[in-house]
mmCIF file with all atom_site columns, C-alpha atoms in Angstrom:
data_model
loop_
_atom_site.group_PDB
_atom_site.id
_atom_site.type_symbol
_atom_site.label_atom_id
_atom_site.label_alt_id
_atom_site.label_comp_id
_atom_site.label_asym_id
_atom_site.label_entity_id
_atom_site.label_seq_id
_atom_site.pdbx_PDB_ins_code
_atom_site.Cartn_x
_atom_site.Cartn_y
_atom_site.Cartn_z
_atom_site.occupancy
_atom_site.B_iso_or_equiv
_atom_site.pdbx_formal_charge
_atom_site.auth_seq_id
_atom_site.auth_comp_id
_atom_site.auth_asym_id
_atom_site.auth_atom_id
_atom_site.pdbx_PDB_model_num
ATOM 1   C CA . MET A 1 1   ? 73.500 1.195   23.772 1.00 0.00 ? 1   MET A CA 1
ATOM 2   C CA . SER A 1 2   ? 75.807 0.837   21.021 1.00 0.00 ? 2   SER A CA 1
ATOM 3   C CA . ALA A 1 3   ? 74.345 -0.900  17.645 1.00 0.00 ? 3   ALA A CA 1
ATOM 4   C CA . GLU A 1 4   ? 77.475 -3.157  17.970 1.00 0.00 ? 4   GLU A CA 1
ATOM 5   C CA . LYS A 1 5   ? 76.389 -4.328  21.533 1.00 0.00 ? 5   LYS A CA 1
ATOM 6   C CA . ASP A 1 6   ? 72.624 -4.380  20.271 1.00 0.00 ? 6   ASP A CA 1
ATOM 7   C CA . TYR A 1 7   ? 73.635 -6.855  17.513 1.00 0.00 ? 7   TYR A CA 1
ATOM 8   C CA . PHE A 1 8   ? 75.318 -9.055  19.229 1.00 0.00 ? 8   PHE A CA 1
ATOM 9   C CA . ILE A 1 9   ? 72.888 -9.625  22.320 1.00 0.00 ? 9   ILE A CA 1
ATOM 10  C CA . ARG A 1 10  ? 70.325 -10.202 19.671 1.00 0.00 ? 10  ARG A CA 1
ATOM 11  C CA . ALA A 1 11  ? 72.741 -12.539 17.629 1.00 0.00 ? 11  ALA A CA 1
ATOM 12  C CA . GLY A 1 12  ? 73.607 -15.067 20.039 1.00 0.00 ? 12  GLY A CA 1
ATOM 13  C CA . ASN A 1 13  ? 74.504 -15.366 23.671 1.00 0.00 ? 13  ASN A CA 1
ATOM 14  C CA . LEU A 1 14  ? 77.150 -12.950 24.763 1.00 0.00 ? 14  LEU A CA 1
ATOM 15  C CA . ILE A 1 15  ? 80.230 -13.519 27.051 1.00 0.00 ? 15  ILE A CA 1
ATOM 16  C CA . PHE A 1 16  ? 81.467 -10.207 28.151 1.00 0.00 ? 16  PHE A CA 1
ATOM 17  C CA . ARG A 1 17  ? 85.380 -10.108 29.261 1.00 0.00 ? 17  ARG A CA 1
ATOM 18  C CA . GLY A 1 18  ? 86.643 -6.799  29.817 1.00 0.00 ? 18  GLY A CA 1
ATOM 19  C CA . CYS A 1 19  ? 86.307 -4.689  26.762 1.00 0.00 ? 19  CYS A CA 1
ATOM 20  C CA . LYS A 1 20  ? 85.997 -7.490  24.511 1.00 0.00 ? 20  LYS A CA 1
ATOM 21  C CA . TYR A 1 21  ? 82.695 -10.174 23.504 1.00 0.00 ? 21  TYR A CA 1
ATOM 22  C CA . CYS A 1 22  ? 83.898 -13.403 23.349 1.00 0.00 ? 22  CYS A CA 1
ATOM 23  C CA . TYR A 1 23  ? 81.956 -16.856 22.175 1.00 0.00 ? 23  TYR A CA 1
ATOM 24  C CA . SER A 1 24  ? 82.617 -20.141 23.624 1.00 0.00 ? 24  SER A CA 1
ATOM 25  C CA . ARG A 1 25  ? 83.527 -23.244 21.691 1.00 0.00 ? 25  ARG A CA 1
ATOM 26  C CA . SER A 1 26  ? 80.232 -24.353 21.389 1.00 0.00 ? 26  SER A CA 1
ATOM 27  C CA . GLN A 1 27  ? 79.080 -20.927 20.014 1.00 0.00 ? 27  GLN A CA 1
ATOM 28  C CA . LYS A 1 28  ? 81.867 -20.420 17.690 1.00 0.00 ? 28  LYS A CA 1
ATOM 29  C CA . MET A 1 29  ? 81.024 -23.730 16.229 1.00 0.00 ? 29  MET A CA 1
ATOM 30  C CA . SER A 1 30  ? 77.355 -22.857 15.776 1.00 0.00 ? 30  SER A CA 1
ATOM 31  C CA . LEU A 1 31  ? 78.365 -19.910 13.962 1.00 0.00 ? 31  LEU A CA 1
ATOM 32  C CA . LEU A 1 32  ? 80.761 -21.867 12.011 1.00 0.00 ? 32  LEU A CA 1
ATOM 33  C CA . MET A 1 33  ? 78.024 -24.108 10.887 1.00 0.00 ? 33  MET A CA 1
ATOM 34  C CA . GLU A 1 34  ? 75.789 -21.100 9.546  1.00 0.00 ? 34  GLU A CA 1
ATOM 35  C CA . THR A 1 35  ? 78.537 -20.755 6.888  1.00 0.00 ? 35  THR A CA 1
ATOM 36  C CA . THR A 1 36  ? 79.191 -24.086 5.984  1.00 0.00 ? 36  THR A CA 1
ATOM 37  C CA . GLY A 1 37  ? 77.249 -27.245 5.760  1.00 0.00 ? 37  GLY A CA 1
ATOM 38  C CA . THR A 1 38  ? 74.649 -28.185 3.086  1.00 0.00 ? 38  THR A CA 1
ATOM 39  C CA . ALA A 1 39  ? 73.443 -25.162 0.431  1.00 0.00 ? 39  ALA A CA 1
ATOM 40  C CA . ILE A 1 40  ? 70.019 -24.719 -0.349 1.00 0.00 ? 40  ILE A CA 1
ATOM 41  C CA . ASN A 1 41  ? 69.046 -27.101 -3.295 1.00 0.00 ? 41  ASN A CA 1
ATOM 42  C CA . SER A 1 42  ? 72.408 -29.024 -2.625 1.00 0.00 ? 42  SER A CA 1
ATOM 43  C CA . TYR A 1 43  ? 71.750 -32.699 -1.612 1.00 0.00 ? 43  TYR A CA 1
ATOM 44  C CA . ALA A 1 44  ? 71.992 -33.104 1.827  1.00 0.00 ? 44  ALA A CA 1
ATOM 45  C CA . PRO A 1 45  ? 74.502 -35.794 3.625  1.00 0.00 ? 45  PRO A CA 1
ATOM 46  C CA . ASP A 1 46  ? 73.089 -39.264 3.812  1.00 0.00 ? 46  ASP A CA 1
ATOM 47  C CA . PHE A 1 47  ? 72.901 -41.127 7.186  1.00 0.00 ? 47  PHE A CA 1
ATOM 48  C CA . GLU A 1 48  ? 72.787 -44.068 9.117  1.00 0.00 ? 48  GLU A CA 1
ATOM 49  C CA . LEU A 1 49  ? 71.755 -43.394 12.985 1.00 0.00 ? 49  LEU A CA 1
ATOM 50  C CA . PRO A 1 50  ? 70.368 -45.198 16.109 1.00 0.00 ? 50  PRO A CA 1
ATOM 51  C CA . GLY A 1 51  ? 66.783 -44.252 17.053 1.00 0.00 ? 51  GLY A CA 1
ATOM 52  C CA . VAL A 1 52  ? 64.780 -44.236 20.180 1.00 0.00 ? 52  VAL A CA 1
ATOM 53  C CA . ASP A 1 53  ? 63.099 -47.194 18.733 1.00 0.00 ? 53  ASP A CA 1
ATOM 54  C CA . GLU A 1 54  ? 66.265 -49.223 18.719 1.00 0.00 ? 54  GLU A CA 1
ATOM 55  C CA . GLU A 1 55  ? 66.060 -49.404 15.124 1.00 0.00 ? 55  GLU A CA 1
ATOM 56  C CA . VAL A 1 56  ? 69.072 -47.684 12.489 1.00 0.00 ? 56  VAL A CA 1
ATOM 57  C CA . HIS A 1 57  ? 67.592 -44.935 10.494 1.00 0.00 ? 57  HIS A CA 1
ATOM 58  C CA . HIS A 1 58  ? 68.683 -44.368 6.886  1.00 0.00 ? 58  HIS A CA 1
ATOM 59  C CA . LEU A 1 59  ? 68.213 -41.598 5.337  1.00 0.00 ? 59  LEU A CA 1
ATOM 60  C CA . SER A 1 60  ? 68.034 -43.027 1.970  1.00 0.00 ? 60  SER A CA 1
ATOM 61  C CA . ARG A 1 61  ? 65.611 -45.057 2.778  1.00 0.00 ? 61  ARG A CA 1
ATOM 62  C CA . TYR A 1 62  ? 63.077 -42.197 3.995  1.00 0.00 ? 62  TYR A CA 1
ATOM 63  C CA . LEU A 1 63  ? 63.572 -40.634 0.478  1.00 0.00 ? 63  LEU A CA 1
ATOM 64  C CA . GLU A 1 64  ? 62.350 -43.962 -1.136 1.00 0.00 ? 64  GLU A CA 1
ATOM 65  C CA . LYS A 1 65  ? 59.138 -43.471 0.834  1.00 0.00 ? 65  LYS A CA 1
ATOM 66  C CA . TYR A 1 66  ? 58.189 -40.042 1.326  1.00 0.00 ? 66  TYR A CA 1
ATOM 67  C CA . GLN A 1 67  ? 58.151 -36.651 -0.597 1.00 0.00 ? 67  GLN A CA 1
ATOM 68  C CA . ALA A 1 68  ? 59.479 -34.172 1.874  1.00 0.00 ? 68  ALA A CA 1
ATOM 69  C CA . ILE A 1 69  ? 61.587 -34.784 5.090  1.00 0.00 ? 69  ILE A CA 1
ATOM 70  C CA . ALA A 1 70  ? 61.977 -32.057 7.754  1.00 0.00 ? 70  ALA A CA 1
ATOM 71  C CA . VAL A 1 71  ? 64.954 -32.965 9.496  1.00 0.00 ? 71  VAL A CA 1
ATOM 72  C CA . ILE A 1 72  ? 64.773 -31.176 13.037 1.00 0.00 ? 72  ILE A CA 1
ATOM 73  C CA . PHE A 1 73  ? 68.221 -30.909 14.887 1.00 0.00 ? 73  PHE A CA 1
ATOM 74  C CA . MET A 1 74  ? 66.755 -30.790 18.418 1.00 0.00 ? 74  MET A CA 1
ATOM 75  C CA . CYS A 1 75  ? 67.646 -31.805 21.880 1.00 0.00 ? 75  CYS A CA 1
ATOM 76  C CA . ASN A 1 76  ? 65.778 -33.273 25.211 1.00 0.00 ? 76  ASN A CA 1
ATOM 77  C CA . HIS A 1 77  ? 66.972 -30.069 27.699 1.00 0.00 ? 77  HIS A CA 1
ATOM 78  C CA . CYS A 1 78  ? 66.649 -26.976 25.271 1.00 0.00 ? 78  CYS A CA 1
ATOM 79  C CA . PRO A 1 79  ? 63.563 -24.795 26.406 1.00 0.00 ? 79  PRO A CA 1
ATOM 80  C CA . TYR A 1 80  ? 62.955 -24.047 22.863 1.00 0.00 ? 80  TYR A CA 1
ATOM 81  C CA . VAL A 1 81  ? 62.795 -27.030 21.771 1.00 0.00 ? 81  VAL A CA 1
ATOM 82  C CA . ARG A 1 82  ? 60.271 -27.989 24.702 1.00 0.00 ? 82  ARG A CA 1
ATOM 83  C CA . SER A 1 83  ? 58.049 -24.809 23.312 1.00 0.00 ? 83  SER A CA 1
ATOM 84  C CA . TYR A 1 84  ? 58.206 -26.262 19.879 1.00 0.00 ? 84  TYR A CA 1
ATOM 85  C CA . LEU A 1 85  ? 57.456 -29.914 20.639 1.00 0.00 ? 85  LEU A CA 1
ATOM 86  C CA . ASP A 1 86  ? 53.254 -29.476 20.432 1.00 0.00 ? 86  ASP A CA 1
ATOM 87  C CA . ARG A 1 87  ? 53.750 -27.716 16.950 1.00 0.00 ? 87  ARG A CA 1
ATOM 88  C CA . LEU A 1 88  ? 56.073 -30.013 15.661 1.00 0.00 ? 88  LEU A CA 1
ATOM 89  C CA . LYS A 1 89  ? 53.688 -33.014 16.780 1.00 0.00 ? 89  LYS A CA 1
ATOM 90  C CA . GLY A 1 90  ? 50.822 -31.165 15.011 1.00 0.00 ? 90  GLY A CA 1
ATOM 91  C CA . ILE A 1 91  ? 52.457 -30.937 11.771 1.00 0.00 ? 91  ILE A CA 1
ATOM 92  C CA . GLN A 1 92  ? 53.770 -34.412 11.712 1.00 0.00 ? 92  GLN A CA 1
ATOM 93  C CA . ALA A 1 93  ? 50.001 -35.401 12.296 1.00 0.00 ? 93  ALA A CA 1
ATOM 94  C CA . ASP A 1 94  ? 48.857 -32.670 9.523  1.00 0.00 ? 94  ASP A CA 1
ATOM 95  C CA . PHE A 1 95  ? 51.073 -34.134 6.903  1.00 0.00 ? 95  PHE A CA 1
ATOM 96  C CA . GLN A 1 96  ? 51.697 -37.686 7.819  1.00 0.00 ? 96  GLN A CA 1
ATOM 97  C CA . ASP A 1 97  ? 48.967 -38.587 5.176  1.00 0.00 ? 97  ASP A CA 1
ATOM 98  C CA . ARG A 1 98  ? 50.566 -36.807 2.248  1.00 0.00 ? 98  ARG A CA 1
ATOM 99  C CA . GLU A 1 99  ? 54.098 -38.646 2.503  1.00 0.00 ? 99  GLU A CA 1
ATOM 100 C CA . VAL A 1 100 ? 55.601 -36.337 4.846  1.00 0.00 ? 100 VAL A CA 1
ATOM 101 C CA . THR A 1 101 ? 57.714 -36.854 7.855  1.00 0.00 ? 101 THR A CA 1
ATOM 102 C CA . LEU A 1 102 ? 59.424 -35.008 10.524 1.00 0.00 ? 102 LEU A CA 1
ATOM 103 C CA . ILE A 1 103 ? 63.004 -36.510 12.015 1.00 0.00 ? 103 ILE A CA 1
ATOM 104 C CA . GLY A 1 104 ? 64.594 -35.364 15.046 1.00 0.00 ? 104 GLY A CA 1
ATOM 105 C CA . ILE A 1 105 ? 68.005 -35.785 15.464 1.00 0.00 ? 105 ILE A CA 1
ATOM 106 C CA . ASN A 1 106 ? 69.956 -34.855 18.504 1.00 0.00 ? 106 ASN A CA 1
ATOM 107 C CA . ALA A 1 107 ? 73.804 -33.943 18.199 1.00 0.00 ? 107 ALA A CA 1
ATOM 108 C CA . ASN A 1 108 ? 74.762 -32.661 21.755 1.00 0.00 ? 108 ASN A CA 1
ATOM 109 C CA . ASP A 1 109 ? 77.495 -33.863 23.452 1.00 0.00 ? 109 ASP A CA 1
ATOM 110 C CA . ALA A 1 110 ? 75.873 -35.969 26.283 1.00 0.00 ? 110 ALA A CA 1
ATOM 111 C CA . THR A 1 111 ? 79.369 -35.854 28.505 1.00 0.00 ? 111 THR A CA 1
ATOM 112 C CA . LYS A 1 112 ? 78.971 -32.002 29.400 1.00 0.00 ? 112 LYS A CA 1
ATOM 113 C CA . TYR A 1 113 ? 75.064 -32.096 29.140 1.00 0.00 ? 113 TYR A CA 1
ATOM 114 C CA . PRO A 1 114 ? 74.027 -35.582 30.158 1.00 0.00 ? 114 PRO A CA 1
ATOM 115 C CA . ASP A 1 115 ? 70.301 -34.716 30.057 1.00 0.00 ? 115 ASP A CA 1
ATOM 116 C CA . ASP A 1 116 ? 70.850 -35.186 26.398 1.00 0.00 ? 116 ASP A CA 1
ATOM 117 C CA . SER A 1 117 ? 72.215 -38.497 26.625 1.00 0.00 ? 117 SER A CA 1
ATOM 118 C CA . PHE A 1 118 ? 70.534 -41.294 24.141 1.00 0.00 ? 118 PHE A CA 1
ATOM 119 C CA . GLU A 1 119 ? 68.781 -43.100 27.305 1.00 0.00 ? 119 GLU A CA 1
ATOM 120 C CA . ASN A 1 120 ? 67.348 -39.911 28.224 1.00 0.00 ? 120 ASN A CA 1
ATOM 121 C CA . MET A 1 121 ? 66.264 -39.584 24.625 1.00 0.00 ? 121 MET A CA 1
ATOM 122 C CA . LYS A 1 122 ? 63.947 -42.549 25.174 1.00 0.00 ? 122 LYS A CA 1
ATOM 123 C CA . VAL A 1 123 ? 62.360 -41.150 28.090 1.00 0.00 ? 123 VAL A CA 1
ATOM 124 C CA . PHE A 1 124 ? 62.244 -37.686 26.493 1.00 0.00 ? 124 PHE A CA 1
ATOM 125 C CA . ALA A 1 125 ? 60.187 -39.374 23.451 1.00 0.00 ? 125 ALA A CA 1
ATOM 126 C CA . ALA A 1 126 ? 58.262 -41.511 25.548 1.00 0.00 ? 126 ALA A CA 1
ATOM 127 C CA . GLU A 1 127 ? 57.059 -38.514 27.953 1.00 0.00 ? 127 GLU A CA 1
ATOM 128 C CA . HIS A 1 128 ? 56.098 -36.515 25.319 1.00 0.00 ? 128 HIS A CA 1
ATOM 129 C CA . GLN A 1 129 ? 54.730 -38.940 22.787 1.00 0.00 ? 129 GLN A CA 1
ATOM 130 C CA . LEU A 1 130 ? 57.013 -38.042 20.277 1.00 0.00 ? 130 LEU A CA 1
ATOM 131 C CA . ASN A 1 131 ? 54.936 -39.187 16.624 1.00 0.00 ? 131 ASN A CA 1
ATOM 132 C CA . PHE A 1 132 ? 58.269 -38.722 14.249 1.00 0.00 ? 132 PHE A CA 1
ATOM 133 C CA . PRO A 1 133 ? 61.559 -40.891 14.751 1.00 0.00 ? 133 PRO A CA 1
ATOM 134 C CA . TYR A 1 134 ? 63.912 -39.466 16.974 1.00 0.00 ? 134 TYR A CA 1
ATOM 135 C CA . ILE A 1 135 ? 67.481 -40.235 16.665 1.00 0.00 ? 135 ILE A CA 1
ATOM 136 C CA . ARG A 1 136 ? 71.506 -39.855 17.789 1.00 0.00 ? 136 ARG A CA 1
ATOM 137 C CA . ASP A 1 137 ? 73.958 -38.295 16.010 1.00 0.00 ? 137 ASP A CA 1
ATOM 138 C CA . VAL A 1 138 ? 76.764 -39.145 18.949 1.00 0.00 ? 138 VAL A CA 1
ATOM 139 C CA . ALA A 1 139 ? 79.794 -38.204 16.505 1.00 0.00 ? 139 ALA A CA 1
ATOM 140 C CA . GLN A 1 140 ? 78.464 -35.004 15.199 1.00 0.00 ? 140 GLN A CA 1
ATOM 141 C CA . ASP A 1 141 ? 79.219 -35.354 11.688 1.00 0.00 ? 141 ASP A CA 1
ATOM 142 C CA . VAL A 1 142 ? 75.877 -35.186 10.471 1.00 0.00 ? 142 VAL A CA 1
ATOM 143 C CA . ALA A 1 143 ? 75.063 -32.018 12.192 1.00 0.00 ? 143 ALA A CA 1
ATOM 144 C CA . GLN A 1 144 ? 78.306 -30.817 10.914 1.00 0.00 ? 144 GLN A CA 1
ATOM 145 C CA . SER A 1 145 ? 77.574 -32.137 7.295  1.00 0.00 ? 145 SER A CA 1
ATOM 146 C CA . PHE A 1 146 ? 74.168 -30.195 7.516  1.00 0.00 ? 146 PHE A CA 1
ATOM 147 C CA . GLY A 1 147 ? 75.586 -27.130 8.648  1.00 0.00 ? 147 GLY A CA 1
ATOM 148 C CA . ALA A 1 148 ? 73.180 -27.183 12.231 1.00 0.00 ? 148 ALA A CA 1
ATOM 149 C CA . GLY A 1 149 ? 74.094 -24.803 14.787 1.00 0.00 ? 149 GLY A CA 1
ATOM 150 C CA . THR A 1 150 ? 70.862 -24.464 16.821 1.00 0.00 ? 150 THR A CA 1
ATOM 151 C CA . THR A 1 151 ? 68.217 -26.398 18.698 1.00 0.00 ? 151 THR A CA 1
ATOM 152 C CA . PRO A 1 152 ? 65.798 -26.501 16.948 1.00 0.00 ? 152 PRO A CA 1
ATOM 153 C CA . GLU A 1 153 ? 66.477 -25.881 13.220 1.00 0.00 ? 153 GLU A CA 1
ATOM 154 C CA . VAL A 1 154 ? 65.082 -27.310 10.703 1.00 0.00 ? 154 VAL A CA 1
ATOM 155 C CA . PHE A 1 155 ? 66.638 -28.459 7.051  1.00 0.00 ? 155 PHE A CA 1
ATOM 156 C CA . LEU A 1 156 ? 63.448 -29.669 4.596  1.00 0.00 ? 156 LEU A CA 1
ATOM 157 C CA . LEU A 1 157 ? 64.379 -31.835 2.225  1.00 0.00 ? 157 LEU A CA 1
ATOM 158 C CA . ASP A 1 158 ? 62.439 -32.716 -1.202 1.00 0.00 ? 158 ASP A CA 1
ATOM 159 C CA . GLN A 1 159 ? 62.165 -36.433 -2.480 1.00 0.00 ? 159 GLN A CA 1
ATOM 160 C CA . ASP A 1 160 ? 65.187 -36.085 -4.397 1.00 0.00 ? 160 ASP A CA 1
ATOM 161 C CA . GLY A 1 161 ? 67.285 -35.156 -1.005 1.00 0.00 ? 161 GLY A CA 1
ATOM 162 C CA . ARG A 1 162 ? 67.968 -31.664 -1.946 1.00 0.00 ? 162 ARG A CA 1
ATOM 163 C CA . LEU A 1 163 ? 67.745 -29.276 0.943  1.00 0.00 ? 163 LEU A CA 1
ATOM 164 C CA . ARG A 1 164 ? 64.990 -26.954 0.245  1.00 0.00 ? 164 ARG A CA 1
ATOM 165 C CA . TYR A 1 165 ? 64.460 -24.719 3.270  1.00 0.00 ? 165 TYR A CA 1
ATOM 166 C CA . LYS A 1 166 ? 66.370 -24.271 6.357  1.00 0.00 ? 166 LYS A CA 1
ATOM 167 C CA . GLY A 1 167 ? 65.656 -22.206 9.775  1.00 0.00 ? 167 GLY A CA 1
ATOM 168 C CA . LEU A 1 168 ? 62.925 -21.482 11.838 1.00 0.00 ? 168 LEU A CA 1
ATOM 169 C CA . ILE A 1 169 ? 59.764 -23.614 12.298 1.00 0.00 ? 169 ILE A CA 1
ATOM 170 C CA . ASP A 1 170 ? 57.787 -20.228 12.497 1.00 0.00 ? 170 ASP A CA 1
ATOM 171 C CA . ASP A 1 171 ? 58.312 -16.789 13.619 1.00 0.00 ? 171 ASP A CA 1
ATOM 172 C CA . ASN A 1 172 ? 57.059 -17.113 17.707 1.00 0.00 ? 172 ASN A CA 1
ATOM 173 C CA . PRO A 1 173 ? 58.924 -19.682 19.602 1.00 0.00 ? 173 PRO A CA 1
ATOM 174 C CA . ASN A 1 174 ? 57.297 -18.309 22.748 1.00 0.00 ? 174 ASN A CA 1
ATOM 175 C CA . ASP A 1 175 ? 53.868 -18.361 21.545 1.00 0.00 ? 175 ASP A CA 1
ATOM 176 C CA . ALA A 1 176 ? 52.065 -20.597 19.341 1.00 0.00 ? 176 ALA A CA 1
ATOM 177 C CA . ALA A 1 177 ? 48.797 -18.682 19.351 1.00 0.00 ? 177 ALA A CA 1
ATOM 178 C CA . ALA A 1 178 ? 50.799 -15.432 18.256 1.00 0.00 ? 178 ALA A CA 1
ATOM 179 C CA . VAL A 1 179 ? 52.418 -17.350 15.131 1.00 0.00 ? 179 VAL A CA 1
ATOM 180 C CA . GLN A 1 180 ? 52.007 -15.030 11.746 1.00 0.00 ? 180 GLN A CA 1
ATOM 181 C CA . VAL A 1 181 ? 54.347 -16.787 9.618  1.00 0.00 ? 181 VAL A CA 1
ATOM 182 C CA . ALA A 1 182 ? 54.593 -20.605 9.838  1.00 0.00 ? 182 ALA A CA 1
ATOM 183 C CA . TYR A 1 183 ? 57.527 -21.326 7.709  1.00 0.00 ? 183 TYR A CA 1
ATOM 184 C CA . LEU A 1 184 ? 57.926 -24.834 7.951  1.00 0.00 ? 184 LEU A CA 1
ATOM 185 C CA . ARG A 1 185 ? 54.385 -25.429 6.973  1.00 0.00 ? 185 ARG A CA 1
ATOM 186 C CA . ALA A 1 186 ? 54.430 -23.200 4.065  1.00 0.00 ? 186 ALA A CA 1
ATOM 187 C CA . ALA A 1 187 ? 57.585 -24.702 2.699  1.00 0.00 ? 187 ALA A CA 1
ATOM 188 C CA . ILE A 1 188 ? 56.495 -28.578 3.294  1.00 0.00 ? 188 ILE A CA 1
ATOM 189 C CA . ALA A 1 189 ? 53.380 -27.130 1.240  1.00 0.00 ? 189 ALA A CA 1
ATOM 190 C CA . GLN A 1 190 ? 55.711 -25.581 -1.433 1.00 0.00 ? 190 GLN A CA 1
ATOM 191 C CA . VAL A 1 191 ? 57.931 -28.580 -1.380 1.00 0.00 ? 191 VAL A CA 1
ATOM 192 C CA . LEU A 1 192 ? 54.585 -31.054 -2.329 1.00 0.00 ? 192 LEU A CA 1
ATOM 193 C CA . ASP A 1 193 ? 53.111 -28.792 -4.865 1.00 0.00 ? 193 ASP A CA 1
ATOM 194 C CA . GLY A 1 194 ? 56.521 -28.566 -6.546 1.00 0.00 ? 194 GLY A CA 1
ATOM 195 C CA . THR A 1 195 ? 56.919 -24.926 -6.335 1.00 0.00 ? 195 THR A CA 1
ATOM 196 C CA . THR A 1 196 ? 59.662 -22.580 -5.403 1.00 0.00 ? 196 THR A CA 1
ATOM 197 C CA . VAL A 1 197 ? 60.246 -22.465 -1.408 1.00 0.00 ? 197 VAL A CA 1
ATOM 198 C CA . GLU A 1 198 ? 60.307 -18.732 -0.487 1.00 0.00 ? 198 GLU A CA 1
ATOM 199 C CA . PRO A 1 199 ? 61.815 -18.110 1.619  1.00 0.00 ? 199 PRO A CA 1
ATOM 200 C CA . SER A 1 200 ? 64.698 -20.677 1.628  1.00 0.00 ? 200 SER A CA 1
ATOM 201 C CA . GLN A 1 201 ? 66.143 -19.973 4.361  1.00 0.00 ? 201 GLN A CA 1
ATOM 202 C CA . THR A 1 202 ? 65.625 -18.082 8.171  1.00 0.00 ? 202 THR A CA 1
ATOM 203 C CA . GLN A 1 203 ? 67.587 -17.463 10.844 1.00 0.00 ? 203 GLN A CA 1
ATOM 204 C CA . ALA A 1 204 ? 67.019 -20.285 13.527 1.00 0.00 ? 204 ALA A CA 1
ATOM 205 C CA . ILE A 1 205 ? 66.360 -19.018 16.653 1.00 0.00 ? 205 ILE A CA 1
ATOM 206 C CA . GLY A 1 206 ? 67.224 -21.212 20.311 1.00 0.00 ? 206 GLY A CA 1
ATOM 207 C CA . CYS A 1 207 ? 70.120 -23.011 21.968 1.00 0.00 ? 207 CYS A CA 1
ATOM 208 C CA . SER A 1 208 ? 73.541 -23.639 20.251 1.00 0.00 ? 208 SER A CA 1
ATOM 209 C CA . VAL A 1 209 ? 74.362 -27.259 19.627 1.00 0.00 ? 209 VAL A CA 1
ATOM 210 C CA . LYS A 1 210 ? 76.871 -28.138 22.246 1.00 0.00 ? 210 LYS A CA 1
ATOM 211 C CA . TRP A 1 211 ? 79.748 -29.520 20.664 1.00 0.00 ? 211 TRP A CA 1
ATOM 212 C CA . ARG A 1 212 ? 82.036 -31.901 21.893 1.00 0.00 ? 212 ARG A CA 1
ATOM 213 C CA . SER A 1 213 ? 85.549 -30.464 23.141 1.00 0.00 ? 213 SER A CA 1
#
């Protein structure tokens, strides 16, 4: 196997056409998001989005209340998201008394992926007993502004709304018991301690955000 072929297999979902490797529009958009969006130490975009609790969620109001906010771009159908749900709920439970909250955002196109509709988000949240807000970015502009390209993908903000870490939740999406580096937990602890987050960025692994045509 050539080095180029091996790279593309590891880096994303491959579509083989003759002698060329081509990405779908959704995959191209996800790759574009990796090079655009909010930079580390820059201010994250504010948002006002509806949640499964029938409330409108304002980032600015969360910043008034919490020292750290972990925005998780996620969805209902992605197996990587489902693999991480218990870990995300555990992080929320462990840090909620330290003025930390997670916020799940689903930006997937529900026309092509009806499992990710707002109504199904409500069912998903209830079935999995989510202990953090789960909100809908139907216009996908928040996901684009952050630079999200993958589900799940973390964007950790400090109390000033600056992006301090983005990328992986931890280093093993398949097996929670085999995790060696808990990136999000460590980043939250560093933000709370007022120290530099290291590493500040990792490459998220999961499903691509399903962009509208």
